[in-house]
């Protein structure tokens, strides 16, 4: 069974992480969810990232706010794909988090989704897994078809409503 680790720098980030966990579980992906801080528990972050492959993890999502170093710290110690999930902050609305995550040094890539983009982080992890797992790729194709069908139905309903004006 495919496995994704979802790490957050603080338990208060769980509301941002929840949609990622939800979409991963809806696709039948095993999900390990942890609170590990790059700054307050650096030894745990190092241990987690160096053992992730041996523990069966295939993709890691890291949610963090403000300095948001978690994704980079994890990516520095693993060859697994790491997805950064910037968390909105009071100070700069999440721009600080976003910039901290996207400005990784050469050689330490961290894919990044939008601020508070938990669902997209989960979907990106699924797309990565879909390369190896055809059943996930098929479910993603169905997921996108459902989105398309909903938008088309909304457009039809709008056109019907406009004809009544």
PDB file of C-alpha atoms in Angstrom, residues 14-112:
ATOM      1  CA  UNK A  14      -3.766  20.653  11.486  1.00  0.00           C
ATOM      2  CA  UNK A  15      -6.744  22.550  10.036  1.00  0.00           C
ATOM      3  CA  UNK A  16      -4.577  23.339   6.992  1.00  0.00           C
ATOM      4  CA  UNK A  17      -3.297  19.743   6.832  1.00  0.00           C
ATOM      5  CA  UNK A  18      -6.686  18.071   7.283  1.00  0.00           C
ATOM      6  CA  UNK A  19      -7.774  18.374   3.590  1.00  0.00           C
ATOM      7  CA  UNK A  20      -4.522  16.691   2.495  1.00  0.00           C
ATOM      8  CA  UNK A  21      -5.080  13.817   4.889  1.00  0.00           C
ATOM      9  CA  UNK A  22      -8.719  13.561   3.836  1.00  0.00           C
ATOM     10  CA  UNK A  23      -8.010  13.351   0.107  1.00  0.00           C
ATOM     11  CA  UNK A  24      -5.157  10.865   0.631  1.00  0.00           C
ATOM     12  CA  UNK A  25      -7.356   8.602   2.742  1.00  0.00           C
ATOM     13  CA  UNK A  26     -10.233   8.869   0.247  1.00  0.00           C
ATOM     14  CA  UNK A  27      -7.850   7.360  -2.335  1.00  0.00           C
ATOM     15  CA  UNK A  28      -6.902   4.527   0.041  1.00  0.00           C
ATOM     16  CA  UNK A  29      -3.390   5.801   0.738  1.00  0.00           C
ATOM     17  CA  UNK A  30      -1.820   5.023   4.104  1.00  0.00           C
ATOM     18  CA  UNK A  31      -1.118   8.311   5.851  1.00  0.00           C
ATOM     19  CA  UNK A  32       1.263   8.970   8.717  1.00  0.00           C
ATOM     20  CA  UNK A  33       0.547  12.336  10.352  1.00  0.00           C
ATOM     21  CA  UNK A  34       3.064  13.861  12.758  1.00  0.00           C
ATOM     22  CA  UNK A  35       3.975  17.116  14.510  1.00  0.00           C
ATOM     23  CA  UNK A  36       7.715  17.660  14.059  1.00  0.00           C
ATOM     24  CA  UNK A  37       9.361  21.060  14.246  1.00  0.00           C
ATOM     25  CA  UNK A  38      12.475  21.933  12.268  1.00  0.00           C
ATOM     26  CA  UNK A  39      13.469  24.324  15.051  1.00  0.00           C
ATOM     27  CA  UNK A  40      12.086  22.873  18.280  1.00  0.00           C
ATOM     28  CA  UNK A  41      12.686  19.160  17.564  1.00  0.00           C
ATOM     29  CA  UNK A  42      15.540  19.130  15.030  1.00  0.00           C
ATOM     30  CA  UNK A  43      16.783  15.704  16.137  1.00  0.00           C
ATOM     31  CA  UNK A  44      13.335  14.208  15.515  1.00  0.00           C
ATOM     32  CA  UNK A  45      13.148  15.916  12.100  1.00  0.00           C
ATOM     33  CA  UNK A  46      16.531  14.443  11.174  1.00  0.00           C
ATOM     34  CA  UNK A  47      15.589  10.969  12.406  1.00  0.00           C
ATOM     35  CA  UNK A  48      12.240  11.060  10.604  1.00  0.00           C
ATOM     36  CA  UNK A  49      13.715  12.144   7.274  1.00  0.00           C
ATOM     37  CA  UNK A  50      16.631   9.718   7.320  1.00  0.00           C
ATOM     38  CA  UNK A  51      14.339   6.780   8.182  1.00  0.00           C
ATOM     39  CA  UNK A  52      11.382   7.702   5.938  1.00  0.00           C
ATOM     40  CA  UNK A  53      12.301   5.412   3.041  1.00  0.00           C
ATOM     41  CA  UNK A  54      12.969   2.465   5.374  1.00  0.00           C
ATOM     42  CA  UNK A  55       9.564   3.118   6.977  1.00  0.00           C
ATOM     43  CA  UNK A  56       7.813   2.735   3.608  1.00  0.00           C
ATOM     44  CA  UNK A  57       7.084   6.398   2.992  1.00  0.00           C
ATOM     45  CA  UNK A  58       7.019   7.398  -0.681  1.00  0.00           C
ATOM     46  CA  UNK A  59       6.101  11.105  -0.527  1.00  0.00           C
ATOM     47  CA  UNK A  60       6.345  13.627   2.317  1.00  0.00           C
ATOM     48  CA  UNK A  61       4.136  16.704   2.768  1.00  0.00           C
ATOM     49  CA  UNK A  62       5.510  19.349   5.139  1.00  0.00           C
ATOM     50  CA  UNK A  63       3.222  22.103   6.418  1.00  0.00           C
ATOM     51  CA  UNK A  64       4.800  25.066   8.157  1.00  0.00           C
ATOM     52  CA  UNK A  65       4.286  28.760   8.739  1.00  0.00           C
ATOM     53  CA  UNK A  66       6.475  31.817   9.219  1.00  0.00           C
ATOM     54  CA  UNK A  67      10.124  30.725   8.783  1.00  0.00           C
ATOM     55  CA  UNK A  68       8.752  27.442   7.323  1.00  0.00           C
ATOM     56  CA  UNK A  69      12.033  25.539   7.238  1.00  0.00           C
ATOM     57  CA  UNK A  70      10.479  22.109   7.805  1.00  0.00           C
ATOM     58  CA  UNK A  71      10.267  21.077   4.142  1.00  0.00           C
ATOM     59  CA  UNK A  72      13.858  22.071   3.450  1.00  0.00           C
ATOM     60  CA  UNK A  73      15.190  20.321   6.547  1.00  0.00           C
ATOM     61  CA  UNK A  74      13.340  17.136   5.612  1.00  0.00           C
ATOM     62  CA  UNK A  75      14.369  17.367   1.929  1.00  0.00           C
ATOM     63  CA  UNK A  76      18.018  17.805   2.904  1.00  0.00           C
ATOM     64  CA  UNK A  77      18.021  14.336   4.466  1.00  0.00           C
ATOM     65  CA  UNK A  78      16.016  12.236   1.981  1.00  0.00           C
ATOM     66  CA  UNK A  79      15.731  11.527  -1.720  1.00  0.00           C
ATOM     67  CA  UNK A  80      11.942  11.206  -1.475  1.00  0.00           C
ATOM     68  CA  UNK A  81       9.732  13.877  -3.057  1.00  0.00           C
ATOM     69  CA  UNK A  82       8.882  16.590  -0.524  1.00  0.00           C
ATOM     70  CA  UNK A  83       5.886  18.893  -0.937  1.00  0.00           C
ATOM     71  CA  UNK A  84       5.855  22.152   0.987  1.00  0.00           C
ATOM     72  CA  UNK A  85       2.513  23.383   2.278  1.00  0.00           C
ATOM     73  CA  UNK A  86       2.805  27.026   3.384  1.00  0.00           C
ATOM     74  CA  UNK A  87       0.532  27.993   6.261  1.00  0.00           C
ATOM     75  CA  UNK A  88      -1.181  31.387   6.414  1.00  0.00           C
ATOM     76  CA  UNK A  89       0.190  33.624   9.148  1.00  0.00           C
ATOM     77  CA  UNK A  90      -1.095  36.763  10.841  1.00  0.00           C
ATOM     78  CA  UNK A  91       2.040  38.740  10.063  1.00  0.00           C
ATOM     79  CA  UNK A  92       2.218  38.435   6.267  1.00  0.00           C
ATOM     80  CA  UNK A  93      -0.806  36.346   5.342  1.00  0.00           C
ATOM     81  CA  UNK A  94       1.355  33.368   4.452  1.00  0.00           C
ATOM     82  CA  UNK A  95       3.688  35.159   2.057  1.00  0.00           C
ATOM     83  CA  UNK A  96       6.482  34.658   4.597  1.00  0.00           C
ATOM     84  CA  UNK A  97       5.764  30.905   4.665  1.00  0.00           C
ATOM     85  CA  UNK A  98       5.503  30.666   0.894  1.00  0.00           C
ATOM     86  CA  UNK A  99       8.785  32.461   0.280  1.00  0.00           C
ATOM     87  CA  UNK A 100      10.569  30.377   2.919  1.00  0.00           C
ATOM     88  CA  UNK A 101       9.483  27.184   1.177  1.00  0.00           C
ATOM     89  CA  UNK A 102      10.000  28.105  -2.473  1.00  0.00           C
ATOM     90  CA  UNK A 103      13.468  29.597  -2.000  1.00  0.00           C
ATOM     91  CA  UNK A 104      15.356  26.366  -1.372  1.00  0.00           C
ATOM     92  CA  UNK A 105      19.021  26.262  -2.303  1.00  0.00           C
ATOM     93  CA  UNK A 106      20.152  24.428  -5.407  1.00  0.00           C
ATOM     94  CA  UNK A 107      20.132  20.674  -4.875  1.00  0.00           C
ATOM     95  CA  UNK A 108      17.355  20.660  -2.236  1.00  0.00           C
ATOM     96  CA  UNK A 109      14.082  20.811  -4.194  1.00  0.00           C
ATOM     97  CA  UNK A 110      10.784  21.186  -2.377  1.00  0.00           C
ATOM     98  CA  UNK A 111       7.649  21.241  -4.530  1.00  0.00           C
ATOM     99  CA  UNK A 112       5.272  23.873  -3.220  1.00  0.00           C
TER     100      UNK A 112
END
